[in-house]
XYZ file of N, CA and C in Angstrom:
441
model
N 0.431 42.017 120.670
C 1.079 40.864 121.057
C 0.941 39.614 120.156
N 2.326 38.928 120.199
C 2.133 37.708 119.652
C 1.755 36.212 120.415
N 0.960 35.479 120.034
C 0.551 34.541 120.532
C 1.349 33.278 120.348
N 2.493 33.517 119.252
C 3.355 32.310 118.996
C 4.055 31.909 120.015
N 4.121 30.281 120.380
C 5.439 30.203 121.034
C 6.806 30.284 120.860
N 6.922 30.630 119.417
C 8.569 31.186 119.226
C 8.707 32.279 119.311
N 10.116 32.160 119.674
C 10.827 33.800 119.689
C 10.678 34.430 118.215
N 10.975 36.060 118.728
C 10.516 36.887 117.374
C 11.702 36.565 116.548
N 13.266 36.174 116.956
C 14.195 35.927 115.714
C 14.494 34.758 115.547
N 13.804 34.057 115.218
C 13.923 32.393 114.958
C 13.527 32.138 113.824
N 14.421 31.918 112.842
C 14.264 31.828 111.438
C 13.441 30.770 110.892
N 12.872 31.219 109.671
C 11.575 30.195 109.102
C 12.541 29.014 108.609
N 11.547 28.046 108.371
C 12.248 26.861 107.960
C 12.202 26.930 106.473
N 13.485 26.033 105.773
C 13.545 26.291 104.151
C 12.207 26.259 103.392
N 11.577 24.862 103.902
C 10.669 24.693 103.317
C 9.491 25.517 103.199
N 9.157 26.514 104.138
C 8.165 27.225 104.606
C 8.213 28.766 103.661
N 10.240 29.504 102.825
C 9.980 30.333 102.649
C 9.755 30.176 101.360
N 8.946 31.121 100.877
C 8.828 31.145 99.186
C 9.768 30.767 98.582
N 9.904 30.636 97.501
C 11.103 30.105 96.099
C 11.073 31.330 95.255
N 12.590 31.655 95.205
C 12.421 32.481 94.267
C 12.163 31.645 92.998
N 11.513 32.820 91.725
C 11.289 32.394 90.375
C 12.403 31.809 90.092
N 12.707 30.559 88.798
C 13.800 30.221 88.170
C 13.716 30.706 87.165
N 14.538 30.985 86.400
C 14.697 31.529 85.135
C 14.380 30.276 84.068
N 13.689 29.666 83.038
C 13.699 28.817 82.386
C 14.850 29.061 81.412
N 14.898 30.527 80.886
C 15.166 30.652 79.790
C 17.024 30.959 79.573
N 17.354 30.421 81.290
C 18.632 31.324 81.365
C 19.421 29.832 80.616
N 20.368 30.864 80.006
C 21.674 29.811 79.307
C 20.897 29.736 78.065
N 19.590 29.893 77.126
C 19.391 29.285 76.112
C 20.301 29.836 75.056
N 20.618 31.463 75.185
C 21.630 32.094 73.883
C 22.805 31.106 73.672
N 23.465 31.040 74.765
C 24.599 29.395 74.418
C 24.194 28.220 73.559
N 22.974 27.889 74.081
C 22.458 26.664 73.351
C 22.274 26.870 71.653
N 21.781 28.827 71.660
C 21.624 28.852 70.220
C 23.193 29.028 69.775
N 23.897 29.596 70.336
C 25.102 29.914 70.135
C 26.035 28.658 69.174
N 25.545 27.696 70.732
C 26.516 26.292 70.063
C 25.744 25.667 68.969
N 24.592 25.901 68.414
C 23.785 25.227 67.334
C 24.611 25.830 66.213
N 24.100 27.266 66.302
C 24.794 28.126 65.007
C 26.793 27.375 65.199
N 27.436 27.412 65.358
C 28.577 26.911 65.536
C 28.714 25.675 65.137
N 27.741 24.823 65.688
C 27.932 23.139 65.181
C 27.437 23.149 64.060
N 26.547 24.132 63.435
C 26.126 24.271 61.927
C 26.946 24.829 61.188
N 28.058 25.805 61.658
C 29.219 26.436 61.028
C 30.478 25.444 60.517
N 30.256 24.587 62.075
C 31.763 24.109 62.268
C 31.411 22.609 60.959
N 30.118 22.054 60.876
C 29.762 20.903 60.314
C 30.030 21.299 58.907
N 29.192 22.561 58.292
C 29.423 23.090 56.991
C 31.031 22.851 56.384
N 32.109 23.480 57.099
C 33.465 23.537 57.275
C 33.854 22.329 57.153
N 33.474 21.652 57.892
C 34.004 20.134 57.827
C 33.566 19.378 56.412
N 32.527 19.490 56.001
C 31.778 19.023 54.892
C 32.676 19.396 54.097
N 32.974 20.676 53.617
C 33.305 21.163 52.689
C 34.988 20.676 52.270
N 35.713 21.360 53.300
C 37.097 20.651 53.565
C 37.541 19.055 53.440
N 36.423 18.191 54.276
C 36.858 17.199 53.898
C 36.502 16.679 52.504
N 35.265 17.305 51.784
C 35.505 17.104 50.204
C 36.669 17.165 49.779
N 37.091 18.533 50.002
C 38.372 18.818 49.191
C 39.945 18.050 49.423
N 39.670 17.401 50.900
C 40.908 16.801 51.117
C 40.423 15.093 50.420
N 39.228 14.522 50.175
C 39.075 13.520 49.365
C 39.693 13.585 47.661
N 39.400 14.795 47.094
C 39.771 15.363 45.673
C 41.211 15.876 45.835
N 42.052 15.681 46.952
C 43.375 16.032 46.800
C 43.659 17.395 46.404
N 42.922 18.378 47.137
C 43.183 19.371 46.489
C 44.738 19.965 47.126
N 45.001 21.132 46.683
C 46.372 21.863 46.444
C 46.231 22.629 47.419
N 45.328 23.358 48.567
C 45.391 24.432 49.476
C 45.859 23.401 50.816
N 46.307 22.134 50.909
C 46.691 21.687 52.085
C 47.793 21.993 52.134
N 48.867 21.873 53.351
C 50.201 21.966 53.206
C 50.671 20.655 52.573
N 51.783 20.882 51.805
C 52.242 20.042 50.856
C 53.620 18.858 51.532
N 52.865 17.618 51.403
C 53.948 16.616 51.897
C 53.666 16.204 53.114
N 52.672 16.917 54.069
C 51.890 16.959 55.546
C 52.144 15.535 55.922
N 52.642 14.724 57.258
C 52.541 13.639 57.635
C 51.923 13.419 58.975
N 51.049 12.539 58.550
C 49.785 12.248 59.449
C 49.982 11.120 60.582
N 49.539 11.348 61.473
C 50.000 10.405 62.628
C 49.363 8.593 62.145
N 48.153 8.983 61.593
C 47.553 7.348 61.195
C 46.797 8.040 59.629
N 47.319 6.781 58.711
C 46.781 6.970 57.518
C 47.092 8.137 56.417
N 46.144 8.759 55.940
C 46.707 9.629 55.328
C 45.439 10.925 54.837
N 45.639 11.963 54.161
C 44.430 12.958 53.923
C 43.120 12.321 53.135
N 43.401 11.316 52.423
C 42.336 10.746 51.690
C 41.194 10.381 53.234
N 42.020 9.608 53.771
C 40.956 8.954 55.076
C 40.098 9.920 55.867
N 41.339 10.926 56.296
C 40.793 12.257 57.242
C 39.447 13.179 56.418
N 39.779 13.210 54.941
C 38.925 13.641 54.330
C 37.453 13.056 54.535
N 37.096 11.257 54.433
C 35.788 10.947 54.933
C 35.265 10.515 55.935
N 36.486 10.894 57.030
C 36.113 11.541 58.393
C 35.489 12.710 58.573
N 35.727 13.877 57.773
C 35.426 15.120 58.213
C 34.001 15.280 57.521
N 34.107 14.800 55.937
C 32.664 14.546 55.580
C 31.510 13.785 56.503
N 31.798 12.639 56.935
C 30.479 12.256 57.896
C 30.493 13.028 58.897
N 31.569 13.399 59.503
C 31.319 14.131 60.878
C 30.642 15.434 60.616
N 30.985 16.153 59.496
C 30.246 17.525 59.262
C 29.099 16.901 59.098
N 28.447 16.222 58.393
C 27.107 15.379 58.157
C 26.128 15.808 59.219
N 26.497 14.890 60.216
C 26.123 14.190 61.257
C 26.225 15.803 62.425
N 27.299 16.721 62.039
C 27.062 17.765 63.157
C 26.055 18.773 62.436
N 25.862 18.609 61.278
C 24.868 19.772 60.517
C 23.127 19.141 60.840
N 22.993 18.092 60.700
C 21.980 17.237 61.034
C 21.382 17.602 62.824
N 22.485 17.237 63.619
C 22.493 17.861 64.775
C 21.756 19.245 65.175
N 22.856 20.089 64.462
C 22.708 21.742 65.055
C 21.038 21.798 64.959
N 20.204 21.266 63.744
C 19.089 21.317 63.320
C 18.515 20.649 64.466
N 18.524 19.889 64.810
C 17.831 19.159 65.708
C 18.080 20.172 67.439
N 18.833 20.481 67.625
C 19.087 21.564 68.522
C 18.497 22.849 68.301
N 18.313 22.971 67.394
C 17.372 24.493 67.233
C 15.834 24.022 67.107
N 15.368 22.719 66.794
C 14.223 21.929 67.099
C 13.770 21.515 68.173
N 14.741 21.418 69.481
C 14.599 21.177 70.755
C 14.444 19.380 70.884
N 15.066 18.496 69.771
C 14.890 17.274 69.304
C 15.429 16.565 71.116
N 15.077 15.708 71.162
C 15.795 14.939 72.751
C 17.299 14.036 72.670
N 17.275 13.720 71.673
C 18.998 13.372 71.491
C 19.799 14.328 70.988
N 19.202 15.693 70.514
C 20.588 16.050 69.562
C 21.212 16.369 70.228
N 21.215 17.064 71.146
C 22.304 17.509 72.168
C 23.299 16.611 72.345
N 23.250 15.736 72.708
C 23.658 14.681 73.054
C 24.635 14.213 71.684
N 24.272 14.046 70.700
C 24.647 13.888 69.569
C 25.751 15.062 69.196
N 25.012 16.249 69.333
C 26.172 17.714 69.035
C 27.216 17.438 69.482
N 27.431 17.210 71.267
C 28.310 16.915 72.036
C 29.214 15.616 71.734
N 28.669 14.736 71.587
C 29.800 13.632 70.780
C 30.378 13.966 69.382
N 29.665 14.413 68.465
C 30.248 15.190 67.437
C 31.187 15.899 67.726
N 31.112 17.115 68.506
C 31.870 18.259 68.628
C 33.411 17.520 69.702
N 33.223 16.754 69.890
C 34.290 15.855 70.823
C 34.973 15.070 69.938
N 34.655 14.195 68.791
C 35.139 13.290 67.624
C 35.385 14.402 67.177
N 34.987 15.650 66.406
C 35.679 16.433 65.494
C 36.898 17.288 66.234
N 37.223 17.429 67.416
C 37.992 17.760 67.944
C 38.890 17.082 67.959
N 38.853 15.631 68.393
C 40.072 14.875 67.948
C 40.642 14.608 66.871
N 39.651 14.811 65.785
C 40.124 14.463 64.143
C 40.913 15.805 63.740
N 40.225 17.298 64.206
C 41.291 18.377 63.689
C 43.159 18.233 64.480
N 42.775 17.299 65.771
C 44.089 17.538 66.814
C 45.233 16.524 65.703
N 44.151 15.286 65.207
C 45.440 14.369 64.204
C 45.488 14.723 62.930
N 44.752 15.290 62.415
C 44.821 16.081 60.911
C 45.228 17.496 61.051
N 46.067 17.825 62.161
C 46.609 19.038 62.554
C 47.681 20.054 61.584
N 48.729 18.521 60.730
C 49.695 19.184 59.989
C 49.233 18.867 58.640
N 47.514 18.869 58.438
C 47.314 19.169 56.923
C 47.057 20.943 56.710
N 46.224 21.419 57.810
C 46.097 22.658 58.015
C 45.979 23.093 58.957
N 47.583 23.610 59.854
C 47.253 23.826 60.943
C 46.332 24.848 61.876
N 46.542 26.326 60.976
C 45.690 27.020 62.034
C 43.866 26.872 61.828
N 43.500 26.467 60.628
C 42.406 25.850 60.818
C 41.936 24.643 61.773
N 42.963 24.175 61.816
C 42.278 22.888 62.941
C 42.221 23.475 64.377
N 43.432 24.747 64.555
C 43.170 24.982 65.933
C 41.982 25.889 65.945
N 41.697 26.480 65.395
C 40.227 27.510 65.256
C 39.176 26.162 65.284
N 38.887 25.518 65.124
C 37.918 24.236 65.062
C 37.927 24.119 65.909
N 39.474 23.778 66.374
C 39.332 22.723 68.027
C 38.821 23.708 68.968
N 39.039 25.001 68.934
C 38.880 26.050 69.941
C 36.878 26.247 69.854
N 36.885 26.420 68.323
C 35.056 26.341 68.508
C 34.296 25.266 69.291
N 35.125 23.818 68.464
C 34.189 22.602 69.086
C 34.616 22.582 70.660
N 35.515 23.200 71.315
C 35.888 23.076 72.925
C 34.369 24.337 73.459
N 34.005 24.826 73.052
C 32.638 25.935 73.392
C 31.660 25.811 72.368
N 31.334 24.693 71.694
C 30.107 23.843 71.703
C 29.747 23.048 72.755
N 30.980 22.236 73.068
C 30.690 21.679 74.306
C 30.290 22.003 75.485
N 31.152 23.424 75.697
C 30.627 24.025 76.818
C 29.052 24.274 76.679
N 28.688 24.739 75.812
C 27.681 25.258 75.588
C 26.606 24.287 75.769
N 26.631 23.286 75.595
C 25.417 22.105 75.463
C 25.549 21.656 76.322
N 26.567 21.579 77.071
C 26.401 20.699 78.791
C 26.313 21.848 79.892
N 26.783 22.935 79.851
C 26.182 23.645 80.893
C 25.129 24.316 80.547
N 24.596 24.327 79.374
C 23.458 25.170 79.266
C 22.335 24.551 78.685
N 22.437 23.418 78.310
C 21.550 22.785 77.311
C 20.657 21.745 77.641
N 20.277 21.992 78.934
C 19.375 21.110 79.736
C 17.689 21.087 78.836
N 17.233 20.368 78.837
C 15.925 19.865 78.344
C 14.760 21.177 78.736
N 14.238 21.922 78.311
C 13.311 22.782 78.347
C 12.401 21.902 79.046
N 11.247 22.311 79.913
C 10.392 21.780 81.072
C 9.128 22.431 80.013
N 8.540 21.848 80.020
C 6.768 21.505 79.415
C 5.616 21.619 80.271
């Protein structure tokens, strides 16, 4: 027989209930995926940026741009590509600000791809889609690992 003053059907307060184990590794695959995609997109941006600066012939002929010309967008792509590759290495090393640099550079790259879509339409749309996945992976699952 129970000597407790509480009736048998009374729920236990939440603070007294044992907490379920939290999986700290949850979403780590998304972070690795985002880092890998960031490195690939950064490398592609760097290579295509150099090609744009050098007036390569595989871009759409006589493309009209909203702002400036293909050479200017090539320099933007080279700079953003270098930042993305460095950020990807930082994400793999779990550096403190690398995730935010990756998110910002993916957002900037998505904007650049939409502004330069007339030069390489299918590549720009593909890279834009990958940038959205990078942003999702780093925002939703890229929390800092607790030590």
